[in-house]
Every structure is written in C-alpha cells, then in structure tokens.
Short mmCIF file of C-alpha atoms in Angstrom, two decimals:
data_model
loop_
_atom_site.label_atom_id
_atom_site.label_comp_id
_atom_site.label_asym_id
_atom_site.label_seq_id
_atom_site.Cartn_x
_atom_site.Cartn_y
_atom_site.Cartn_z
CA MET W 1 -34.86 -249.61 -143.30
CA THR W 2 -34.55 -249.28 -139.30
CA LYS W 3 -36.74 -247.81 -136.74
CA GLU W 4 -36.11 -247.73 -132.98
CA THR W 5 -38.45 -248.20 -130.04
CA GLU W 6 -38.64 -249.17 -126.57
CA ILE W 7 -40.18 -252.83 -125.74
CA VAL W 8 -40.96 -253.99 -122.25
CA CYS W 9 -41.12 -257.88 -121.83
CA SER W 10 -41.11 -260.39 -119.09
CA PRO W 11 -38.14 -262.06 -117.86
CA GLU W 12 -39.40 -265.52 -119.73
CA GLN W 13 -39.27 -263.70 -123.08
CA HIS W 14 -35.82 -261.14 -122.75
CA GLU W 15 -34.16 -264.08 -124.19
CA ASP W 16 -36.52 -265.17 -126.75
CA MET W 17 -35.61 -263.41 -130.01
CA GLU W 18 -38.65 -264.47 -131.87
CA ALA W 19 -40.77 -263.14 -128.62
CA LEU W 20 -39.12 -259.97 -128.81
CA LYS W 21 -39.77 -259.35 -132.41
CA GLN W 22 -43.38 -259.81 -131.99
CA ILE W 23 -43.20 -257.59 -129.00
CA ALA W 24 -41.22 -254.71 -131.23
CA SER W 25 -43.85 -255.43 -134.49
CA GLY W 26 -46.70 -254.46 -132.21
CA ALA W 27 -44.79 -251.07 -130.94
CA LEU W 28 -43.62 -250.39 -134.51
CA LYS W 29 -46.76 -251.42 -136.40
CA THR W 30 -44.96 -253.62 -138.62
CA PRO W 31 -45.44 -256.94 -139.21
CA ALA W 32 -43.31 -259.28 -137.07
CA LYS W 33 -42.28 -261.06 -140.58
CA ASN W 34 -40.82 -257.92 -142.06
CA ILE W 35 -38.57 -257.42 -139.01
CA THR W 36 -35.03 -259.51 -140.09
CA ALA W 37 -33.12 -258.46 -137.23
CA LEU W 38 -33.53 -256.54 -133.71
CA LYS W 39 -30.66 -255.21 -132.03
CA ILE W 40 -30.71 -254.43 -128.39
CA LEU W 41 -29.10 -250.95 -127.40
CA LYS W 42 -30.25 -250.82 -124.15
CA ARG W 43 -31.34 -252.96 -121.26
CA SER W 44 -32.39 -252.34 -117.70
CA ILE W 45 -34.79 -254.44 -115.19
CA ASP W 46 -37.74 -252.89 -113.82
CA ALA W 47 -38.86 -253.97 -110.39
CA ARG W 48 -40.60 -251.12 -109.35
CA SER W 49 -44.10 -252.81 -109.51
CA ARG W 50 -45.00 -256.56 -108.14
CA LYS W 51 -44.46 -257.83 -111.80
CA VAL W 52 -40.74 -257.49 -112.78
CA VAL W 53 -39.93 -256.69 -116.37
CA TYR W 54 -36.92 -255.90 -118.48
CA ARG W 55 -37.00 -252.37 -120.38
CA MET W 56 -35.09 -252.36 -123.72
CA GLN W 57 -34.45 -249.92 -126.31
CA VAL W 58 -34.30 -251.81 -129.38
CA ARG W 59 -33.42 -251.40 -133.19
CA ALA W 60 -35.44 -253.45 -135.74
CA TYR W 61 -34.07 -253.88 -139.08
CA ILE W 62 -36.93 -254.00 -141.31
CA ASN W 63 -36.17 -256.50 -144.61
CA GLU W 64 -32.41 -255.96 -144.46
CA PRO W 65 -29.97 -257.87 -142.63
CA LEU W 66 -28.13 -256.26 -139.34
CA PRO W 67 -24.76 -255.07 -140.28
CA ARG W 68 -21.56 -255.41 -138.25
CA GLU W 69 -21.13 -251.99 -137.04
CA HIS W 70 -17.99 -252.40 -134.25
CA GLN W 71 -14.55 -252.72 -135.70
CA VAL W 72 -11.40 -253.70 -133.75
CA VAL W 73 -9.28 -250.70 -133.60
CA SER W 74 -5.69 -250.86 -135.19
CA TYR W 75 -2.84 -249.09 -133.07
CA PRO W 76 -0.05 -247.69 -134.57
CA ASN W 77 3.49 -248.83 -134.03
CA VAL W 78 5.30 -246.56 -131.27
CA ASN W 79 8.41 -248.43 -130.56
CA ASN W 80 10.72 -245.54 -131.88
CA ALA W 81 8.42 -242.72 -130.52
CA LYS W 82 8.85 -240.21 -127.70
CA PRO W 83 8.23 -241.81 -124.52
CA VAL W 84 5.45 -241.53 -121.48
CA ILE W 85 6.10 -242.87 -118.25
CA ILE W 86 3.09 -244.32 -116.60
CA VAL W 87 3.23 -245.23 -113.00
CA GLY W 88 0.62 -247.99 -112.56
CA ALA W 89 -1.08 -250.56 -114.33
CA GLY W 90 -4.28 -250.32 -112.96
CA PRO W 91 -7.31 -249.27 -115.33
CA ALA W 92 -6.24 -245.39 -115.22
CA GLY W 93 -2.40 -246.70 -116.55
CA LEU W 94 -3.54 -249.11 -119.05
CA PHE W 95 -5.96 -246.80 -120.76
CA ALA W 96 -3.48 -244.08 -120.37
CA ALA W 97 -0.95 -246.20 -122.26
CA LEU W 98 -3.49 -247.48 -125.10
CA GLN W 99 -4.45 -243.79 -125.87
CA CYS W 100 -0.85 -242.71 -125.97
CA ILE W 101 -0.44 -245.43 -128.47
CA LYS W 102 -3.30 -243.95 -130.31
CA GLN W 103 -1.62 -240.38 -130.04
CA GLY W 104 1.46 -241.47 -131.57
CA LEU W 105 3.60 -241.98 -127.98
CA LYS W 106 5.28 -244.61 -126.40
CA PRO W 107 4.05 -245.64 -123.14
CA ILE W 108 6.43 -247.17 -120.57
CA VAL W 109 3.86 -248.70 -117.92
CA LEU W 110 5.88 -249.42 -114.51
CA GLU W 111 3.86 -251.64 -112.35
CA ARG W 112 5.17 -252.57 -108.42
CA GLY W 113 3.24 -255.57 -108.36
CA LYS W 114 3.31 -258.83 -110.54
CA ASP W 115 1.23 -259.60 -113.49
CA VAL W 116 -2.06 -261.08 -113.43
CA LYS W 117 -1.22 -264.68 -113.36
CA GLN W 118 1.63 -264.09 -110.45
CA ARG W 119 -0.85 -262.25 -108.48
CA ARG W 120 -2.98 -265.32 -107.73
CA ARG W 121 -0.48 -267.13 -105.49
CA ASP W 122 -0.29 -264.08 -103.45
CA LEU W 123 -3.93 -263.69 -103.26
CA ALA W 124 -4.28 -267.64 -102.09
CA ASN W 125 -1.30 -266.87 -99.29
CA ILE W 126 -3.57 -263.48 -98.21
CA ASN W 127 -7.15 -266.19 -98.19
CA LYS W 128 -6.09 -269.14 -96.92
CA GLN W 129 -2.91 -268.45 -94.42
CA GLY W 130 -3.49 -264.60 -93.71
CA LEU W 131 -0.18 -263.55 -95.14
CA VAL W 132 0.07 -260.06 -96.94
CA ASN W 133 2.35 -259.37 -99.72
CA PRO W 134 2.96 -255.51 -99.37
CA GLU W 135 3.58 -255.46 -103.19
CA SER W 136 1.21 -257.84 -104.56
CA ASN W 137 -2.06 -258.36 -103.20
CA TYR W 138 -6.13 -257.26 -103.96
CA CYS W 139 -5.00 -253.72 -104.87
CA PHE W 140 -1.18 -254.00 -106.30
CA GLY W 141 -0.61 -255.67 -109.64
CA GLU W 142 -1.53 -255.91 -113.24
CA GLY W 143 -4.98 -254.36 -113.61
CA GLY W 144 -5.01 -252.91 -110.06
CA ALA W 145 -7.53 -253.17 -107.50
CA GLY W 146 -10.26 -253.82 -109.78
CA THR W 147 -9.06 -256.98 -111.58
CA TYR W 148 -9.45 -259.18 -108.62
CA SER W 149 -12.14 -257.17 -106.69
CA ASP W 150 -15.35 -257.46 -108.99
CA GLY W 151 -15.23 -255.65 -112.75
CA LYS W 152 -18.23 -253.39 -111.95
CA LEU W 153 -18.34 -250.77 -115.01
CA TYR W 154 -21.46 -249.06 -113.72
CA THR W 155 -20.40 -245.14 -113.36
CA ARG W 156 -22.23 -241.65 -113.19
CA SER W 157 -19.10 -240.22 -114.52
CA THR W 158 -20.84 -239.30 -117.70
CA LYS W 159 -19.54 -235.86 -118.24
CA ARG W 160 -15.75 -236.90 -118.18
CA GLY W 161 -15.29 -238.65 -121.23
CA ASP W 162 -17.05 -241.30 -123.57
CA VAL W 163 -18.13 -244.12 -121.57
CA ASN W 164 -18.98 -246.55 -124.30
CA GLU W 165 -15.47 -246.20 -126.17
CA VAL W 166 -14.06 -247.36 -122.66
CA LEU W 167 -16.56 -250.22 -122.84
CA LYS W 168 -15.31 -250.96 -126.28
CA VAL W 169 -12.03 -250.94 -125.48
CA PHE W 170 -12.95 -253.57 -123.02
CA THR W 171 -15.24 -255.69 -125.57
CA ASP W 172 -11.83 -255.48 -128.02
CA HIS W 173 -10.03 -257.22 -125.58
CA GLY W 174 -12.40 -259.76 -124.81
CA ALA W 175 -15.32 -258.72 -122.63
CA ASP W 176 -18.79 -259.84 -123.30
CA GLU W 177 -20.60 -257.44 -125.24
CA ASP W 178 -23.37 -257.37 -123.00
CA ILE W 179 -21.47 -254.40 -121.25
CA LEU W 180 -22.47 -252.18 -124.14
CA ILE W 181 -26.03 -252.50 -123.25
CA ASP W 182 -26.48 -253.28 -120.00
CA ALA W 183 -27.74 -250.72 -117.65
CA ARG W 184 -25.09 -251.82 -114.71
CA PRO W 185 -22.33 -253.51 -116.85
CA HIS W 186 -20.28 -256.11 -115.02
CA ILE W 187 -17.49 -258.34 -116.11
CA GLY W 188 -16.67 -260.69 -113.37
CA THR W 189 -13.25 -261.19 -111.40
CA ASN W 190 -13.27 -264.41 -113.08
CA LYS W 191 -12.92 -263.13 -116.38
CA LEU W 192 -10.95 -259.88 -115.90
CA PRO W 193 -7.49 -261.12 -115.80
CA GLN W 194 -7.53 -262.41 -119.50
CA ILE W 195 -8.57 -258.96 -120.40
CA ILE W 196 -6.49 -257.52 -118.91
CA THR W 197 -3.60 -259.61 -120.10
CA ALA W 198 -5.39 -259.26 -123.61
CA MET W 199 -4.67 -255.21 -123.10
CA ARG W 200 -1.01 -255.80 -122.07
CA GLU W 201 -0.51 -257.92 -125.46
CA THR W 202 -1.89 -254.81 -127.41
CA ILE W 203 0.32 -252.57 -125.71
CA LEU W 204 3.61 -254.66 -126.13
CA ASN W 205 2.79 -255.53 -129.84
CA ALA W 206 2.38 -251.72 -130.65
CA GLY W 207 5.78 -251.17 -129.29
CA GLY W 208 5.06 -249.91 -125.67
CA GLU W 209 6.71 -251.42 -122.48
CA VAL W 210 4.91 -252.81 -119.16
CA LEU W 211 7.35 -253.65 -116.60
CA PHE W 212 6.30 -255.72 -113.29
CA ASP W 213 7.98 -255.60 -109.64
CA THR W 214 9.31 -252.02 -110.79
CA LYS W 215 8.61 -249.78 -107.94
CA VAL W 216 8.82 -245.80 -108.38
CA THR W 217 10.86 -244.30 -105.45
CA GLY W 218 11.29 -240.77 -106.61
CA MET W 219 10.22 -238.01 -109.50
CA LEU W 220 13.06 -236.72 -111.55
CA VAL W 221 12.38 -233.35 -111.41
CA ASN W 222 14.91 -229.97 -112.86
CA PHE W 223 13.35 -226.70 -111.24
CA ASP W 224 9.71 -227.11 -112.27
CA GLN W 225 9.84 -229.33 -115.17
CA ILE W 226 9.66 -233.28 -114.68
CA GLU W 227 12.65 -235.50 -116.29
CA GLY W 228 11.67 -238.71 -115.30
CA VAL W 229 11.41 -241.37 -112.60
CA GLU W 230 13.86 -243.18 -109.97
CA LEU W 231 13.04 -246.64 -109.27
CA ALA W 232 13.90 -248.80 -106.35
CA SER W 233 16.90 -250.27 -108.05
CA GLY W 234 18.32 -247.00 -108.38
CA GLU W 235 17.64 -246.79 -112.36
CA LYS W 236 16.75 -243.77 -113.75
CA LEU W 237 14.08 -243.19 -116.37
CA LYS W 238 13.85 -240.21 -118.49
CA ALA W 239 10.58 -238.78 -119.90
CA ASP W 240 9.04 -235.67 -120.61
CA ALA W 241 5.56 -236.67 -119.21
CA VAL W 242 4.96 -238.89 -116.09
CA ILE W 243 1.06 -239.99 -115.45
CA LEU W 244 0.85 -241.30 -111.88
CA ALA W 245 -1.49 -243.53 -111.63
CA THR W 246 -0.94 -245.50 -108.70
CA GLY W 247 -4.48 -245.58 -107.16
CA HIS W 248 -5.84 -244.99 -103.70
CA SER W 249 -3.49 -247.56 -101.42
CA ALA W 250 -0.24 -246.44 -102.83
CA ARG W 251 0.57 -244.62 -99.34
CA ASP W 252 4.39 -244.82 -100.04
CA VAL W 253 4.19 -242.61 -103.19
CA PHE W 254 2.21 -239.60 -101.21
CA GLU W 255 5.02 -240.11 -98.86
CA MET W 256 7.48 -239.84 -101.74
CA LEU W 257 6.13 -236.81 -103.11
CA HIS W 258 5.51 -235.06 -99.56
CA ARG W 259 9.63 -235.38 -99.26
CA GLN W 260 10.09 -234.01 -102.48
CA ASN W 261 8.11 -231.06 -101.39
CA ILE W 262 5.66 -231.78 -104.15
CA LEU W 263 2.19 -230.73 -103.05
CA ILE W 264 -0.34 -233.27 -101.85
CA GLU W 265 -3.49 -232.32 -99.82
CA ALA W 266 -5.95 -234.15 -97.26
CA LYS W 267 -8.88 -235.45 -98.75
CA PRO W 268 -12.56 -236.63 -97.30
CA PHE W 269 -13.20 -240.19 -97.49
CA ALA W 270 -15.85 -242.42 -96.48
CA LEU W 271 -15.51 -245.63 -93.51
CA GLY W 272 -17.41 -248.10 -92.47
CA VAL W 273 -18.47 -251.59 -92.77
CA ARG W 274 -18.94 -254.46 -95.57
CA ILE W 275 -22.64 -255.73 -94.70
CA GLU W 276 -23.39 -259.24 -96.02
CA HIS W 277 -27.32 -260.87 -96.38
CA PRO W 278 -28.17 -264.08 -97.71
CA GLN W 279 -28.83 -263.44 -101.55
CA GLU W 280 -32.40 -264.84 -101.35
CA ILE W 281 -33.36 -261.98 -98.81
CA ILE W 282 -32.13 -258.93 -101.42
CA ASP W 283 -33.95 -261.21 -104.21
CA GLN W 284 -37.30 -261.08 -101.93
CA ALA W 285 -37.23 -257.45 -101.17
CA GLN W 286 -36.29 -256.49 -104.62
CA TYR W 287 -38.15 -258.75 -106.69
CA LYS W 288 -41.18 -259.28 -104.34
CA CYS W 289 -41.48 -262.75 -104.80
CA ALA W 290 -40.44 -265.87 -102.66
CA ASP W 291 -38.12 -267.07 -105.40
CA ARG W 292 -36.48 -265.07 -108.08
CA GLY W 293 -36.37 -268.03 -110.43
CA PRO W 294 -33.98 -268.65 -113.55
CA TYR W 295 -34.78 -265.78 -115.55
CA LEU W 296 -33.67 -262.83 -113.67
CA PRO W 297 -30.11 -262.22 -111.91
CA PRO W 298 -29.21 -261.94 -108.72
CA SER W 299 -30.49 -258.10 -107.39
CA TYR W 300 -28.68 -255.59 -106.12
CA TYR W 301 -29.75 -252.64 -104.18
CA SER W 302 -28.48 -248.76 -103.42
CA LEU W 303 -29.46 -246.94 -100.31
CA VAL W 304 -28.65 -243.66 -98.77
CA GLU W 305 -29.82 -241.90 -95.70
CA GLN W 306 -28.55 -238.55 -94.17
CA VAL W 307 -27.74 -238.83 -90.55
CA ASP W 308 -26.83 -235.92 -88.31
CA ASP W 309 -25.31 -234.00 -91.68
CA ARG W 310 -23.48 -236.54 -92.95
CA GLY W 311 -24.18 -239.28 -95.44
CA VAL W 312 -24.37 -242.79 -94.90
CA PHE W 313 -24.67 -245.08 -98.05
CA SER W 314 -24.27 -248.29 -99.52
CA PHE W 315 -21.17 -248.44 -101.67
CA CYS W 316 -19.77 -251.43 -104.23
CA MET W 317 -22.73 -253.51 -103.75
CA CYS W 318 -21.77 -257.14 -105.29
CA PRO W 319 -25.00 -259.48 -105.92
CA GLY W 320 -23.58 -263.09 -105.76
CA GLY W 321 -20.74 -262.08 -104.21
CA ILE W 322 -17.67 -262.55 -101.77
CA ILE W 323 -15.93 -260.26 -98.83
CA ALA W 324 -12.49 -260.01 -99.71
CA PRO W 325 -9.33 -258.91 -97.45
CA CYS W 326 -7.72 -255.83 -99.24
CA ALA W 327 -4.77 -254.91 -96.66
CA THR W 328 -1.47 -253.93 -98.46
CA ASP W 329 0.38 -253.72 -95.55
CA TYR W 330 0.80 -255.81 -92.21
CA ASN W 331 -1.21 -255.86 -89.35
CA GLU W 332 -4.16 -254.13 -90.85
CA ILE W 333 -7.53 -255.23 -91.88
CA VAL W 334 -9.33 -253.77 -95.01
CA VAL W 335 -12.34 -255.46 -96.69
CA ASN W 336 -13.79 -255.18 -99.83
CA GLY W 337 -16.42 -257.38 -102.27
CA TRP W 338 -16.68 -258.90 -105.60
CA SER W 339 -18.41 -260.75 -107.78
CA PRO W 340 -17.83 -263.79 -110.55
CA SER W 341 -19.23 -263.16 -113.79
CA LYS W 342 -22.42 -265.27 -113.07
CA ARG W 343 -22.67 -263.95 -109.70
CA ASN W 344 -23.63 -267.21 -108.36
CA ASN W 345 -22.61 -267.28 -104.93
CA PRO W 346 -25.18 -267.39 -101.94
CA TYR W 347 -24.20 -263.89 -100.45
CA ALA W 348 -24.92 -260.60 -101.52
CA ASN W 349 -22.53 -257.68 -99.72
CA SER W 350 -22.37 -254.12 -99.98
CA GLY W 351 -19.79 -251.67 -98.65
CA THR W 352 -21.87 -249.23 -95.94
CA VAL W 353 -19.84 -246.18 -95.28
CA VAL W 354 -20.11 -243.02 -93.64
CA GLN W 355 -18.52 -239.80 -95.26
CA ILE W 356 -15.69 -238.43 -93.40
CA ASN W 357 -14.83 -234.93 -93.99
CA LEU W 358 -11.84 -232.70 -93.06
CA GLU W 359 -12.95 -230.92 -90.22
CA ASP W 360 -13.95 -234.29 -88.50
CA ILE W 361 -10.73 -235.22 -87.67
CA PRO W 362 -8.60 -233.10 -85.59
CA GLY W 363 -4.73 -231.74 -86.31
CA ASP W 364 -2.76 -229.62 -88.15
CA GLU W 365 -4.89 -228.40 -90.80
CA GLN W 366 -2.07 -228.37 -93.00
CA ASP W 367 -1.08 -231.85 -92.77
CA PRO W 368 -1.83 -233.84 -95.82
CA PHE W 369 -1.69 -237.24 -94.09
CA ARG W 370 -4.49 -236.18 -91.25
CA LEU W 371 -6.96 -238.22 -92.78
CA LEU W 372 -4.77 -241.10 -94.17
CA ASN W 373 -3.10 -241.55 -90.59
CA PHE W 374 -6.79 -241.68 -89.43
CA GLN W 375 -7.59 -244.48 -91.81
CA LYS W 376 -4.46 -246.31 -90.82
CA GLN W 377 -5.60 -246.24 -87.24
CA ILE W 378 -8.81 -247.69 -87.97
CA GLU W 379 -7.37 -250.56 -90.03
CA GLN W 380 -4.88 -251.48 -87.40
CA LEU W 381 -7.55 -251.40 -84.66
CA ALA W 382 -9.83 -253.92 -86.79
CA PHE W 383 -6.51 -256.25 -87.10
CA THR W 384 -5.90 -256.27 -83.40
CA ALA W 385 -9.90 -256.86 -82.49
CA GLY W 386 -9.75 -259.91 -85.06
CA GLY W 387 -6.69 -261.40 -83.38
CA GLY W 388 -4.48 -261.79 -86.30
CA ASN W 389 -3.89 -263.94 -89.65
CA LEU W 390 -6.43 -261.44 -91.13
CA VAL W 391 -9.27 -262.47 -89.24
CA ALA W 392 -12.04 -259.67 -89.36
CA PRO W 393 -14.15 -258.41 -86.61
CA ALA W 394 -17.89 -258.92 -87.14
CA GLN W 395 -21.26 -258.65 -85.83
CA ARG W 396 -24.65 -259.24 -86.52
CA MET W 397 -26.86 -256.64 -87.76
CA VAL W 398 -29.46 -256.00 -85.02
CA ASP W 399 -26.81 -257.26 -82.17
CA PHE W 400 -24.91 -253.72 -83.64
CA VAL W 401 -27.75 -251.54 -83.38
CA GLU W 402 -28.89 -252.82 -79.97
CA GLY W 403 -25.32 -252.79 -78.73
CA ARG W 404 -24.71 -256.40 -77.73
CA VAL W 405 -21.91 -258.55 -78.58
CA SER W 406 -23.26 -261.53 -81.03
CA ALA W 407 -23.28 -265.01 -79.24
CA ASP W 408 -22.38 -266.31 -82.77
CA LEU W 409 -22.00 -265.35 -86.57
CA PRO W 410 -23.46 -266.52 -89.23
CA MET W 411 -22.17 -268.35 -92.24
CA ASN W 412 -20.39 -265.63 -94.47
CA SER W 413 -17.94 -265.62 -97.53
CA TYR W 414 -15.16 -263.69 -95.83
CA LEU W 415 -12.27 -266.69 -96.14
CA PRO W 416 -9.88 -265.90 -93.70
CA GLY W 417 -12.54 -265.61 -91.05
CA THR W 418 -14.55 -263.78 -88.82
CA LYS W 419 -14.40 -263.19 -85.06
CA SER W 420 -17.42 -261.76 -83.01
CA VAL W 421 -16.73 -258.39 -81.26
CA ALA W 422 -18.47 -255.36 -80.32
CA LEU W 423 -17.78 -252.93 -83.43
CA LYS W 424 -18.21 -250.09 -81.60
CA ASP W 425 -14.61 -250.65 -80.16
CA VAL W 426 -13.29 -250.53 -83.60
CA LEU W 427 -15.29 -247.86 -85.30
CA PRO W 428 -15.21 -244.10 -84.62
CA LYS W 429 -18.08 -242.86 -82.46
CA ARG W 430 -19.11 -240.87 -85.07
CA VAL W 431 -19.23 -243.87 -87.37
CA HIS W 432 -20.58 -246.14 -85.24
CA GLN W 433 -23.49 -244.22 -84.12
CA ARG W 434 -24.76 -243.13 -87.56
CA LEU W 435 -24.93 -246.63 -88.60
CA GLN W 436 -26.57 -247.72 -85.62
CA LYS W 437 -29.20 -245.06 -86.48
CA ALA W 438 -29.28 -245.60 -90.65
CA LEU W 439 -29.76 -249.60 -90.73
CA PRO W 440 -32.97 -249.89 -89.30
CA VAL W 441 -34.25 -246.97 -91.54
CA PHE W 442 -32.58 -248.74 -94.57
CA GLY W 443 -34.67 -251.72 -93.37
CA ARG W 444 -37.78 -249.64 -93.47
CA LYS W 445 -36.87 -248.72 -96.97
CA MET W 446 -36.06 -252.30 -98.16
CA LYS W 447 -38.32 -255.38 -96.35
CA GLY W 448 -36.18 -257.80 -94.83
CA TYR W 449 -32.96 -255.73 -94.85
CA TYR W 450 -32.80 -255.14 -91.03
CA THR W 451 -31.90 -258.76 -89.76
CA ASN W 452 -29.26 -260.47 -87.57
CA GLU W 453 -29.07 -262.87 -90.71
CA ALA W 454 -26.76 -260.18 -91.78
CA ILE W 455 -23.37 -259.46 -90.80
CA LEU W 456 -21.13 -256.59 -90.56
CA VAL W 457 -17.49 -257.35 -91.22
CA GLY W 458 -15.10 -254.34 -90.41
CA VAL W 459 -13.53 -252.33 -91.91
CA GLU W 460 -14.62 -250.84 -95.36
CA SER W 461 -11.84 -247.99 -95.56
CA ARG W 462 -10.58 -247.68 -99.12
CA THR W 463 -13.83 -246.35 -100.45
CA SER W 464 -11.52 -243.72 -102.08
CA SER W 465 -8.10 -241.87 -101.41
CA PRO W 466 -7.66 -239.83 -98.34
CA VAL W 467 -4.90 -237.88 -100.01
CA LYS W 468 -5.35 -235.66 -103.14
CA ILE W 469 -2.61 -234.73 -105.36
CA PRO W 470 -3.81 -231.27 -107.00
CA ARG W 471 -3.50 -230.42 -110.80
CA ASP W 472 -4.67 -227.63 -113.10
CA ARG W 473 -8.34 -228.00 -114.01
CA GLU W 474 -7.17 -227.17 -118.04
CA THR W 475 -3.73 -228.97 -118.32
CA LEU W 476 -4.34 -231.63 -116.11
CA GLN W 477 -0.66 -230.95 -114.68
CA HIS W 478 0.65 -230.57 -111.04
CA PRO W 479 0.34 -226.90 -110.19
CA GLN W 480 4.43 -227.05 -109.43
CA ILE W 481 5.75 -229.40 -112.06
CA LYS W 482 5.01 -229.37 -115.96
CA GLY W 483 4.94 -232.57 -117.36
CA LEU W 484 3.74 -234.67 -113.95
CA TYR W 485 0.04 -235.67 -114.41
CA PRO W 486 -1.87 -236.87 -111.13
CA CYS W 487 -4.38 -239.31 -112.62
CA GLY W 488 -7.21 -241.88 -111.26
CA GLU W 489 -8.48 -242.82 -107.99
CA GLY W 490 -5.11 -242.32 -105.80
CA ALA W 491 -4.86 -238.92 -107.23
CA GLY W 492 -8.47 -238.19 -106.30
CA TYR W 493 -10.11 -238.07 -109.93
CA ALA W 494 -11.87 -241.40 -110.10
CA GLY W 495 -13.96 -243.72 -108.24
CA GLY W 496 -14.06 -246.89 -110.05
CA ILE W 497 -12.67 -248.65 -113.05
CA ILE W 498 -14.76 -246.52 -115.61
CA SER W 499 -14.21 -243.15 -114.25
CA ALA W 500 -10.26 -244.25 -113.74
CA ALA W 501 -10.06 -245.42 -117.49
CA ILE W 502 -11.32 -242.27 -118.76
CA ASP W 503 -9.20 -240.46 -116.63
CA GLY W 504 -6.34 -242.15 -117.83
CA VAL W 505 -7.55 -241.37 -121.37
CA ASN W 506 -7.79 -237.53 -120.53
CA CYS W 507 -4.40 -237.30 -118.99
CA ALA W 508 -2.89 -238.96 -122.11
CA ASN W 509 -4.28 -236.58 -124.28
CA ALA W 510 -3.35 -234.05 -122.38
CA ALA W 511 0.15 -235.30 -121.88
CA ALA W 512 -0.10 -235.45 -126.13
CA LYS W 513 -0.51 -231.89 -126.21
CA LEU W 514 2.77 -231.21 -124.57
CA ILE W 515 5.33 -233.15 -125.70
CA LYS W 516 4.13 -234.21 -129.52
#
C-alpha cells in the first residue's frame, strides 16, 4: 500500500530518513514502524519566513518494499536505417540524435568543435592566456555551451514536451537522480562532460555517427527540398532531413543561410553585465541568517523590474559560481557564468540584462543582421575597453550607479582579469541608464544586494540568439525548404539545456514523420 503527502522539515532533518518517516507518519496518521520506505517525489527550499524549511512531496510505502521504478531505455540498432543529418552536438542536437534512434532513424551528428576531452585544452588557453579558438571554446564543441557553463536544468518550458523524460535521459547517462526531484535541478560543469560522453557512446553503440572538427558550410537544396549539407572539406553528405541545431553563437551559419537566400529574421535579445557578489551576502539576504550552516546549499536569487518600458532582469544565476570568458571570435568580450556540482566557490554571479527590441536598433527593418551587428559592436567595445587578452571591463556596483570609475576592484572569479572602467562607455545608453535605475530597486527588494562589494563585469550579451530561423508551427520545417528543421536556441526556439533538449526531441519526431 502507498500513500502520498507533503511534509515540511528543517534543513537538519532533510537528509535523515528516520526523521522524515516520523514526520510522514504524523501527516498520514500511520505508525512510523509501518512505513518501510519513503520516496521523495519533489523537493524545494522555502525561505519566505525567518525559519528556512524544506518542503517535500513524498510517497510512503506501508508494509511493502520500495520498488525499482526506473528502467534504462534500450536503443535499437540503426546502422542501416535512413539517415538524418544533425548539425551541432549541443543539447538540442544530442537529444535529437537519441530520439532519431528511438524512431528507427540513423543520426549523423556534425560538430564543428572538439569532443569534451579535447575542449579542455582550448578552455585552458582562454582562461590562462586570453587566446580564443573560434572553433573550440565555451560555446562550440561537444555538449555545446552548457557542457562547460553550468548545467542548470531549471526551465519554465513545461508545455513544449516531457521535462521528466529529458531528466531521465540524463540520469540514464550518469547524472545524480536528485535532478528528478529538486525544484531547481543542477548537474554542474565538473560532472557534465562524463554524462555527455556517455550520451555520445549511446549514439555510436546504436549505429549512429558523431563527427568532430566537421564544419557545415552550405545547405544542399534542390528546388524546395533539402538534400543534405556541404562541409568545409568540400565533402557532401546526403539526407532527406537536416536538423539545424547550431546554438546562439554560430554567426557564420546565419551568414551562410542568408547567402543561399534561405530566410532568416532579426530577433530581440537581452544585453547587460554579469554581477558577482560574495556568496555569503546572498545567503544572508535569502536565508535571513548570519551563516547558512552545513545543511543548506548556497542560495540563489531571481530579480526583475520594469524600467522605462523595458524589462531588467537577472539571468542564469550561479550560486557558488565562476564568471567565464565565452567569446567565440577574436577581439570580443563575452561573459557568462557556471557552477560546479557542489557550488562551493565563494562567489555568486548572475547575468543582469535589459531587453533589446527590434525598434530599439535603427537601420533597415529588412536586415536580419541588425541586432547581431549591434551585439558584435558592444562585444568589441568591451574588448577594447579591457585592453586585450580577454581582460574584461568592470566597475563596482554603487560606483556604476553613481557615475564614478572605481578606484579599485574587489577580488572576483573571472580568471583572465578585470580592468576598472566606466561601463557607460561600453554599454549602450538605453542599457546603462536602465541598469542604473534598476540596481538600487533590486537592493530594496533584497537586503544587501546593492553594495560596492559587488562587481559588474561586461558584457553579458549571448542571452539568446539575435537571429531567428523561421519554421512552420506544425511541421517544424523551414517555410521555404522541406526537410530543413531549425532547432534549439540558435534558431530561436529554446533558452537553456532543457528547452533545447525538448526542441531536439520534437524536431526528431517531426523528421520521422517526413521520411519514415
């Protein structure tokens, strides 16, 4: 017999199963001795009052053992099946490949960058020497941007597909099963590479292909039908379906599509800075205590404010995290954040950005690169302001709001280094002024947030793609080309690992309907 209930416990109790059984027994009015097992279904931290508690949805097994519920999926062999070309080995591409296999199709995954192991050397060069490899960096390579920039699995995209099924694929390939129950699941940059490698091995063992250092430079189109892709080597690969899952930073892909008169469109995005505080300031504000102690994780925050008809909001918040250099080309600065699985670094960082709409940027309304060129310009300004070698322009928070260059900068996690500048000389006026207004408001919402102990590091500019590749709402195909499936974050249909993975699954299912 099983019964489900919600229980509330202290941080000290939440890992003590016997204590949890006692609490569940009171809620269910069942003797604790009869509860043979307790399964946690969902778990979240409630810090709304001064007493921080865990809230859990649990299933109690009464006088019966806990069954084994989750079985690993067996993938069929598709070595001789019809091929589907998947451009990009990020979450959209990898999940599209796995779903193709389930559908009885052979995925051929083409990745311009390197495998997760080989990427490490290029990331070390970025962090230690300020050297960017345009084909292998924090954005390009196996697993995409998420592999080495955090692994947050929280999403609001619950209506696009089955989030739990995506999470189960991760646990099938080595992720901790805590991601199935936590309100804000997180894997961690230190663990993701092994999981991504295991996913690649599943694809290969089923007869699929994954090719690295393989850059697509053209679409093969016959009238309005996709026939495959052309590679930088000159080789041509044929298939009746191509899933284009190249990520938000593959600017050359947008240019290639435009050259071939394949429709793309300018798209709004958001731009700002990455803000870093000592983690203890965030913990004190959110947990309302001097020290969070050993039983609570580093706290996060989410802040939003409307300023002059534009949203200003925190983005990709990383408790116990690190600010990373995420440029994909020479002479540009792009920052992002990530956390290891334990989130045990002394800093908390978050993107803090302002919405940029199409009407904000002057120019030809028909120019699909209008916002992308604006994005490039700001990233290049940031590089110049930092002085080279990926040194990032930065300013203390109160100094930024009050309009003075910081006399010095606090210790921070950005490894290539920071330089004190007036960020108003880097950021567009509309962004700078809205941030100036929003940050004190955030400080009133969250005690301790507005402080000169916080540093603003520029620029956070890759929040989403500034270009959209249109597709039909029902078939998911490009409106001009049958068999071409724009997919994931780079095409404008996702915003994070989970939503990208779901979109990859959906595109694979759509391709299967076309060619099976």
